[in-house]
């Protein structure tokens, strides 16, 4: 015989707190509180297994369920000293849903079951007649809505009419006569709508309510909520049947909601509010203003201490901040709920650190308590939580932060507006490397196309600039410099605000507050650094980024993209001359111009990272990215360079590719035009020499991109090594100079053993590895990826979180074969996934040496790496 | 002590015929012929090992070499009865190069060594004085050129002057006095050019000549030749020192070259020619016209029988057709060379089949004798071998065949010209699916961009149309309808000829001859079919292609691309309406129009392949490929459809992608727009039902393209299976209907175990697997691939021949994991590589069930599959 019900009451319980999967969060915690001797109204929980069973059987109950409910009700009757359906002193019960994961407001609840014309006088005797009729009115309304499916509005209209007829403002003021008439009208409504009278039999009420709660698991809003919140793998909801207690039985009754610590700041201070002579739903309804919890003794002397005692017992027991609900019925305190309290990241960090400091939890547990991705909130300016948000559209939260500015549609305009002191938001269909100047000065970036790893998103995260990408509700008309944004229109100069953490685009200026990196945060990070094995580097292309990342704890640069430097105003002309060169002499001349600039770039970055390794990736993107594609820009370039526009257009056409992602870029460029890499390598040696002469330890590492075969890397390596003695001599650099490669082409991962023979290190370029391995252009498939996630074809965006089964298997194979061929091979990862906690866990498991991510994700990666190490240790202990 | 020399003579030899690697082809066969008792002038061979040793030691000889040469010379002296440097009866020797692989004319030879003023009278006594002085003149000229590096022209000028002075036309006519004077002038030239007299000491002559031949291994023309002919891994050349025999000692002397069978047709007929009183070089020089070999008895009675005896012995011994050189010195026959004779493919097939039929070789060996790729020559019309070729440019031999036609630059023009009966060559920078009409009517296709697997190449091979792709010497100016082709210009209407087997583009009309598929070919194929394990299917999109391929022995269709059908004139409009549809109703209406057309397509193909499986791939390419991209075409479409041009342009823009290869195509389309696949699946069932009602066995297999995850295939499979009962009922189809997938995304290969759970079969799409796995767009990287091959970074074009280490490992993994998850999973390959012999070997090794290739490559694949099976068996016997 299967067991479906679990009782609690009189200090004992069948279930316990750890059984949230079986009993739901609410049921498990009611059982646990009962076991702890905390006053809880008696009741029982029907398990989630039962829900699954019923849902898969078209709503039919398993055989034993009715009997077990009967036994459960008998236990409640015993514990409460009342009987269900008893006319003299009736037991009333609530029926509440409660899944393993909290889904607030998504599923149904029915209160006051057991009330009918026969038991009403008994309830009135316990309290008063008005209370009894109001309770009955509430039962019919709630039951009618939840169980019988009668539109809520139908009851509300009758209630509204009753208030008008009696000339009162609020429901509380309805007198017994009015309530009696209202109950009668409610019953007529039920009869008309369902063709049957309102069920008066208490057991029938109970059975119908339980059914309704189970079935509410699959109502559309609940399904949608689980989708949106990525809640998977649950069997269903549990159902809690519990004796009613009433906070509205007079002035010595009350109801309240508290947090054991401040959920905004994390301060260890009992925090909450209560309402005298009220029920829980009144707190939610917000008709009366609740009082702060520390004033409760003014109406219920000694009650605060009772609550503080319970607070202390719950925190000590659960070893976490709790969110509790209580009711006082005629001076007697009942706890109705406890659960881990939701809190801001700031609060979470403080609570974890303080609990660890007071030995309530150990440091490893403190580290486990923080979701790494939430640290974002501590690092970027944030919108004032109190501010009103006028959300006009939503896109992908591509780069966190809060930005307000005036709309501009053109990067050149952005630079111009910024020059005269304006704050601007750059609004584009998508961005390209040519837009870098405008992106750099913008407060935030908003694009209508592109995914989480589109150019806009990657560059913005690198800069720490707020960005919302792929906002499909945005339609730009660049000629008129206007755009449609959801239902409204915006034009150049309009103020908008972007929330990079939620993807919300808001009209007007939403005020922001600056972040404070608290001492708790620093403490937590220190613990994380001790716990983790993976090193954490950063992706940074400028000394400023490098310094910022170092401040966030980066232990070197895992990816320094040299191409971003090529777009600088002082060098793009030379870059273009180099590309457009007719002959070797012209090209060498252009490269000679670039050499000192590139050398200065590197020297600045090496200095900012003094004593830490800096992996410089040689030029990667296809050359046409550096040339203008619009006729007008081409004409301007032609004028400024004294060329004819046709040859420029011709060269652009010649360099254009059908699939540039799979074209002439990376080391292919370096092999077809070796002089470019020659210049970059020379600049690296000279910059390192310059640092050395200033007493700064430079640790450069040369990284060759897009290698697919051993021969590609070997050829480039040979050329560098041939030049090396002369370069070292003239640059005066004596330190080590590693030469390694990105592993970003699937073939490189598949033949990593061969490639490792000529590589000092591997760095997985998981962006491209994902693009090629999944055959998925990140710039083209963002809407498809979203549709795939909605349809359950993808679990998650493979550009945000590594596809471990597919791309991950390449990472594993390549690491294993690479290390087998070259023991001690240094292996890292520098794709976007380096800052994604789930991916960091995977990389830890692969035995990588480091992850590298954008500066603002460095703390996230540090914490995720610590959690990965801790969880590995815990698993090994099992 | 290392052994460097291997003697032969007097019926015995140190070496033997199998030692071609050590002794070179010439040396090994001289040894072998000597062992067989065939008359060969005595001599010895210095090994290729010695060459390698000398080349790696800057030309220094190994210690023992000089002594071993001395011993070798002593053996020649013994066998010939003459002594080297003997004044009375001098031994003269030749020094000839001879590597393991024949490199005709690439390396050096010196004849008549041992001749000087002292030995000349002795030679004159053996023959006559003029012969002796002419031999001396030849020695100085050859030695001066080859050994001393004096320009050949310098000697030729003196020779020319001598002819003029004496008033004769040819060198033969120079008398003794003139020759004496010429020798004297030659010696002056040597003294002036080298600062030293011509070396008269025979041993010094020999030493210097040997050195020169060794060093000729690395002269630029030899290195280039090996590169061009993909000759790798050789150690160097051997050197053959052999007693001179003279075919120019009078009317009972002669020299000749023969094939043991006709090298053009393969007929078993002794075939060759000879010159009376002449040396080998005279045959080559072509001054006198040689006589057919069957006339030799007219001057040397009984000699033909001697040659026929030797022919018989050599063929029986070598069990292959031989190419032999002989000299008759005063009625005595000497063989100077034998080697496997080069032959046309037609001849190769006939020789192999006839030798097997006469039990000279077994059938397996006959099959091994034919290079599968050469079968191409038998299947396409070929240029008349006698015709003059005016080659203007060279591109990639993308699709074999010979085509002549008038140049047109536009597909629409091609159709128009074709309609009025012209033969056209379509000349484009590259082709796109929109060009299909023009491609179909063209005799041949020439493109300036794109590789062996570009659109033009793939489509042309599928059609069996001759195509040269990636002709970088072609620059088209489409506005003026002219083009530069190498050094010349061509305009619309000019005649050009394309050789699809060599990539040569020729000006004018080169005459062609039609192919005859001989009975020998059919016999060979029958043997191949018995030997092979791999099945061979074809890639075909029309009933015509299917029938042709069936005629070539295809055992089903491995890839039927439905998109090619969408471009037909009668359906492209409906396709476009389907894509441009604003709403579901419009789209369904367009699809309803397409259904009967698609059903008829499939019914035709199933009928052509009655009883054999037909794998139909559901729609694969991105939708924008079906829409016009040029404004003018868009306007036309707008007019014809009654749409406004802006919405068409807008939709094209909306559908355009930065990297369409990695965009919304394949099953992604099918998941985002399920109604398209619904229509196609319905058409497949209905076509199969139609066939069944006509008594034709249809064996359709539904193939889902571009699957990357199990869920993609599972979702589509579920939808098909849900519809299947109704579809079967209404279509009246009862046969099996497999549902499988292409494995073309690397992730699919990496997670093949999961995918196999929902796939009835796998078919590797190695084109895309190569593109994604190598990160290489075939449309963009053709020039890079060529540069990589030249630089030795790639061994070969990975789109032509499978990259076994990288992409091959994915094929292996996926096959293994797929079969582990689903035992007996049918696995095939339908990429271009299915017709490449080396790749077919690899697929055989992987245990695949079948390969599928374009119709004209079916026989190639059949033979390659047979060879793979035979070689596997031979390896297992070891």
PDB file of C-alpha atoms in Angstrom, chain A residues 286-439:
ATOM      1  CA  UNK A 286      -2.724  46.342   1.505  1.00  0.00           C
ATOM      2  CA  UNK A 287      -5.932  47.995   2.671  1.00  0.00           C
ATOM      3  CA  UNK A 288      -4.545  48.775   6.103  1.00  0.00           C
ATOM      4  CA  UNK A 289      -0.969  49.787   6.788  1.00  0.00           C
ATOM      5  CA  UNK A 290       0.859  47.191   8.875  1.00  0.00           C
ATOM      6  CA  UNK A 291       3.021  48.143  11.852  1.00  0.00           C
ATOM      7  CA  UNK A 292       6.693  47.315  12.323  1.00  0.00           C
ATOM      8  CA  UNK A 293       7.177  44.042  14.162  1.00  0.00           C
ATOM      9  CA  UNK A 294       9.096  45.642  17.076  1.00  0.00           C
ATOM     10  CA  UNK A 295       5.859  47.392  18.092  1.00  0.00           C
ATOM     11  CA  UNK A 296       3.912  44.157  18.563  1.00  0.00           C
ATOM     12  CA  UNK A 297       4.348  44.202  22.336  1.00  0.00           C
ATOM     13  CA  UNK A 298       2.186  47.326  22.441  1.00  0.00           C
ATOM     14  CA  UNK A 299      -0.856  45.165  21.738  1.00  0.00           C
ATOM     15  CA  UNK A 300       0.425  41.728  22.690  1.00  0.00           C
ATOM     16  CA  UNK A 301       2.899  42.147  25.558  1.00  0.00           C
ATOM     17  CA  UNK A 302       5.697  39.558  25.472  1.00  0.00           C
ATOM     18  CA  UNK A 303       4.899  38.473  21.935  1.00  0.00           C
ATOM     19  CA  UNK A 304       8.097  39.988  20.449  1.00  0.00           C
ATOM     20  CA  UNK A 305      10.246  37.857  22.721  1.00  0.00           C
ATOM     21  CA  UNK A 306       8.266  34.755  21.706  1.00  0.00           C
ATOM     22  CA  UNK A 307       8.902  35.601  18.074  1.00  0.00           C
ATOM     23  CA  UNK A 308      12.598  36.330  18.711  1.00  0.00           C
ATOM     24  CA  UNK A 309      12.943  32.983  20.449  1.00  0.00           C
ATOM     25  CA  UNK A 310      11.396  31.241  17.501  1.00  0.00           C
ATOM     26  CA  UNK A 311      13.550  33.313  15.131  1.00  0.00           C
ATOM     27  CA  UNK A 312      16.676  32.173  16.973  1.00  0.00           C
ATOM     28  CA  UNK A 313      15.579  28.522  16.968  1.00  0.00           C
ATOM     29  CA  UNK A 314      14.733  28.591  13.294  1.00  0.00           C
ATOM     30  CA  UNK A 315      17.991  30.298  12.247  1.00  0.00           C
ATOM     31  CA  UNK A 316      20.050  27.961  14.381  1.00  0.00           C
ATOM     32  CA  UNK A 317      18.172  24.991  13.047  1.00  0.00           C
ATOM     33  CA  UNK A 318      18.015  25.970   9.402  1.00  0.00           C
ATOM     34  CA  UNK A 319      21.309  27.825   9.535  1.00  0.00           C
ATOM     35  CA  UNK A 320      19.928  30.417   7.166  1.00  0.00           C
ATOM     36  CA  UNK A 321      17.882  33.548   7.179  1.00  0.00           C
ATOM     37  CA  UNK A 322      14.143  32.662   7.272  1.00  0.00           C
ATOM     38  CA  UNK A 323      11.013  34.260   5.896  1.00  0.00           C
ATOM     39  CA  UNK A 324       8.196  33.410   8.365  1.00  0.00           C
ATOM     40  CA  UNK A 325       4.428  33.870   8.592  1.00  0.00           C
ATOM     41  CA  UNK A 326       2.541  33.758  11.848  1.00  0.00           C
ATOM     42  CA  UNK A 327      -0.925  34.243  13.238  1.00  0.00           C
ATOM     43  CA  UNK A 328      -1.883  35.110  16.812  1.00  0.00           C
ATOM     44  CA  UNK A 329      -5.350  33.854  17.694  1.00  0.00           C
ATOM     45  CA  UNK A 330      -6.483  35.339  20.970  1.00  0.00           C
ATOM     46  CA  UNK A 331      -2.943  35.736  22.359  1.00  0.00           C
ATOM     47  CA  UNK A 332      -1.812  32.327  21.125  1.00  0.00           C
ATOM     48  CA  UNK A 333       1.006  32.331  18.565  1.00  0.00           C
ATOM     49  CA  UNK A 334       0.906  29.912  15.612  1.00  0.00           C
ATOM     50  CA  UNK A 335       3.603  29.647  12.944  1.00  0.00           C
ATOM     51  CA  UNK A 336       2.113  29.051   9.495  1.00  0.00           C
ATOM     52  CA  UNK A 337       5.231  29.006   7.327  1.00  0.00           C
ATOM     53  CA  UNK A 338       8.980  29.222   7.356  1.00  0.00           C
ATOM     54  CA  UNK A 339      11.326  29.161   4.415  1.00  0.00           C
ATOM     55  CA  UNK A 340      14.689  30.508   3.361  1.00  0.00           C
ATOM     56  CA  UNK A 341      14.146  34.225   2.823  1.00  0.00           C
ATOM     57  CA  UNK A 342      14.710  35.838  -0.553  1.00  0.00           C
ATOM     58  CA  UNK A 343      17.334  38.548  -0.323  1.00  0.00           C
ATOM     59  CA  UNK A 344      19.397  40.914  -2.406  1.00  0.00           C
ATOM     60  CA  UNK A 345      22.897  39.852  -3.346  1.00  0.00           C
ATOM     61  CA  UNK A 346      24.304  42.370  -0.931  1.00  0.00           C
ATOM     62  CA  UNK A 347      22.233  40.823   1.843  1.00  0.00           C
ATOM     63  CA  UNK A 348      23.122  37.310   0.763  1.00  0.00           C
ATOM     64  CA  UNK A 349      26.830  38.082   0.993  1.00  0.00           C
ATOM     65  CA  UNK A 350      26.512  39.742   4.370  1.00  0.00           C
ATOM     66  CA  UNK A 351      24.355  36.961   5.808  1.00  0.00           C
ATOM     67  CA  UNK A 352      26.698  34.273   4.549  1.00  0.00           C
ATOM     68  CA  UNK A 353      29.827  36.005   5.823  1.00  0.00           C
ATOM     69  CA  UNK A 354      28.316  36.835   9.206  1.00  0.00           C
ATOM     70  CA  UNK A 355      26.905  33.353   9.701  1.00  0.00           C
ATOM     71  CA  UNK A 356      30.309  31.904   8.881  1.00  0.00           C
ATOM     72  CA  UNK A 357      32.052  34.361  11.167  1.00  0.00           C
ATOM     73  CA  UNK A 358      29.729  33.380  14.003  1.00  0.00           C
ATOM     74  CA  UNK A 359      30.361  29.680  13.153  1.00  0.00           C
ATOM     75  CA  UNK A 360      26.701  29.057  12.426  1.00  0.00           C
ATOM     76  CA  UNK A 361      27.884  27.711   9.072  1.00  0.00           C
ATOM     77  CA  UNK A 362      31.371  26.958   7.839  1.00  0.00           C
ATOM     78  CA  UNK A 363      33.142  28.982   5.182  1.00  0.00           C
ATOM     79  CA  UNK A 364      32.556  26.415   2.487  1.00  0.00           C
ATOM     80  CA  UNK A 365      28.860  26.600   3.144  1.00  0.00           C
ATOM     81  CA  UNK A 366      29.017  30.393   3.089  1.00  0.00           C
ATOM     82  CA  UNK A 367      30.595  30.187  -0.335  1.00  0.00           C
ATOM     83  CA  UNK A 368      27.944  27.759  -1.509  1.00  0.00           C
ATOM     84  CA  UNK A 369      25.171  30.107  -0.391  1.00  0.00           C
ATOM     85  CA  UNK A 370      25.804  32.755  -3.053  1.00  0.00           C
ATOM     86  CA  UNK A 371      24.699  32.234  -6.649  1.00  0.00           C
ATOM     87  CA  UNK A 372      27.807  33.493  -8.456  1.00  0.00           C
ATOM     88  CA  UNK A 373      25.904  35.188 -11.251  1.00  0.00           C
ATOM     89  CA  UNK A 374      24.179  37.456  -8.743  1.00  0.00           C
ATOM     90  CA  UNK A 375      27.483  39.132  -7.861  1.00  0.00           C
ATOM     91  CA  UNK A 376      26.929  41.195 -10.990  1.00  0.00           C
ATOM     92  CA  UNK A 377      24.553  43.313  -8.971  1.00  0.00           C
ATOM     93  CA  UNK A 378      27.339  44.384  -6.668  1.00  0.00           C
ATOM     94  CA  UNK A 379      29.683  45.497  -9.410  1.00  0.00           C
ATOM     95  CA  UNK A 380      27.600  47.768 -11.572  1.00  0.00           C
ATOM     96  CA  UNK A 381      25.639  50.888 -10.710  1.00  0.00           C
ATOM     97  CA  UNK A 382      22.074  49.806 -10.192  1.00  0.00           C
ATOM     98  CA  UNK A 383      18.707  51.459 -10.566  1.00  0.00           C
ATOM     99  CA  UNK A 384      17.213  52.790  -7.404  1.00  0.00           C
ATOM    100  CA  UNK A 385      14.891  50.009  -6.283  1.00  0.00           C
ATOM    101  CA  UNK A 386      12.319  52.548  -5.239  1.00  0.00           C
ATOM    102  CA  UNK A 387      12.110  54.203  -8.646  1.00  0.00           C
ATOM    103  CA  UNK A 388       9.140  53.793 -10.972  1.00  0.00           C
ATOM    104  CA  UNK A 389       9.916  51.816 -14.117  1.00  0.00           C
ATOM    105  CA  UNK A 390       8.128  52.638 -17.326  1.00  0.00           C
ATOM    106  CA  UNK A 391       9.088  49.512 -19.252  1.00  0.00           C
ATOM    107  CA  UNK A 392       8.581  49.945 -22.994  1.00  0.00           C
ATOM    108  CA  UNK A 393      10.288  46.797 -24.308  1.00  0.00           C
ATOM    109  CA  UNK A 394      12.462  43.906 -23.285  1.00  0.00           C
ATOM    110  CA  UNK A 395      15.568  42.401 -24.888  1.00  0.00           C
ATOM    111  CA  UNK A 396      18.389  40.113 -23.849  1.00  0.00           C
ATOM    112  CA  UNK A 397      20.291  41.155 -20.722  1.00  0.00           C
ATOM    113  CA  UNK A 398      23.572  41.155 -22.612  1.00  0.00           C
ATOM    114  CA  UNK A 399      25.794  43.181 -20.302  1.00  0.00           C
ATOM    115  CA  UNK A 400      24.694  44.085 -16.790  1.00  0.00           C
ATOM    116  CA  UNK A 401      24.415  47.562 -15.416  1.00  0.00           C
ATOM    117  CA  UNK A 402      22.042  50.471 -15.326  1.00  0.00           C
ATOM    118  CA  UNK A 403      22.291  53.179 -17.939  1.00  0.00           C
ATOM    119  CA  UNK A 404      20.395  56.371 -18.670  1.00  0.00           C
ATOM    120  CA  UNK A 405      21.031  58.561 -21.642  1.00  0.00           C
ATOM    121  CA  UNK A 406      19.741  60.282 -24.735  1.00  0.00           C
ATOM    122  CA  UNK A 407      19.024  58.144 -27.757  1.00  0.00           C
ATOM    123  CA  UNK A 408      21.428  58.372 -30.704  1.00  0.00           C
ATOM    124  CA  UNK A 409      21.340  56.064 -33.702  1.00  0.00           C
ATOM    125  CA  UNK A 410      24.790  56.649 -35.134  1.00  0.00           C
ATOM    126  CA  UNK A 411      28.179  55.965 -33.521  1.00  0.00           C
ATOM    127  CA  UNK A 412      29.642  59.179 -34.941  1.00  0.00           C
ATOM    128  CA  UNK A 413      26.753  61.148 -33.420  1.00  0.00           C
ATOM    129  CA  UNK A 414      27.400  59.382 -30.139  1.00  0.00           C
ATOM    130  CA  UNK A 415      30.980  60.597 -30.128  1.00  0.00           C
ATOM    131  CA  UNK A 416      29.914  64.114 -31.063  1.00  0.00           C
ATOM    132  CA  UNK A 417      27.211  64.285 -28.368  1.00  0.00           C
ATOM    133  CA  UNK A 418      29.597  62.810 -25.824  1.00  0.00           C
ATOM    134  CA  UNK A 419      32.214  65.405 -26.747  1.00  0.00           C
ATOM    135  CA  UNK A 420      29.783  68.149 -25.778  1.00  0.00           C
ATOM    136  CA  UNK A 421      29.044  66.450 -22.490  1.00  0.00           C
ATOM    137  CA  UNK A 422      25.852  64.511 -23.178  1.00  0.00           C
ATOM    138  CA  UNK A 423      25.103  61.061 -21.817  1.00  0.00           C
ATOM    139  CA  UNK A 424      24.024  58.897 -24.726  1.00  0.00           C
ATOM    140  CA  UNK A 425      22.501  55.493 -25.332  1.00  0.00           C
ATOM    141  CA  UNK A 426      23.618  54.056 -28.658  1.00  0.00           C
ATOM    142  CA  UNK A 427      20.658  52.409 -30.409  1.00  0.00           C
ATOM    143  CA  UNK A 428      21.556  50.219 -33.403  1.00  0.00           C
ATOM    144  CA  UNK A 429      20.156  47.235 -35.259  1.00  0.00           C
ATOM    145  CA  UNK A 430      23.499  45.610 -34.540  1.00  0.00           C
ATOM    146  CA  UNK A 431      27.035  46.880 -34.026  1.00  0.00           C
ATOM    147  CA  UNK A 432      30.238  46.230 -35.945  1.00  0.00           C
ATOM    148  CA  UNK A 433      33.868  46.900 -35.124  1.00  0.00           C
ATOM    149  CA  UNK A 434      33.599  50.249 -36.910  1.00  0.00           C
ATOM    150  CA  UNK A 435      31.183  51.403 -34.227  1.00  0.00           C
ATOM    151  CA  UNK A 436      33.705  50.966 -31.443  1.00  0.00           C
ATOM    152  CA  UNK A 437      34.228  54.699 -30.889  1.00  0.00           C
ATOM    153  CA  UNK A 438      30.546  55.350 -30.382  1.00  0.00           C
ATOM    154  CA  UNK A 439      30.166  52.263 -28.204  1.00  0.00           C
TER     155      UNK A 439
END
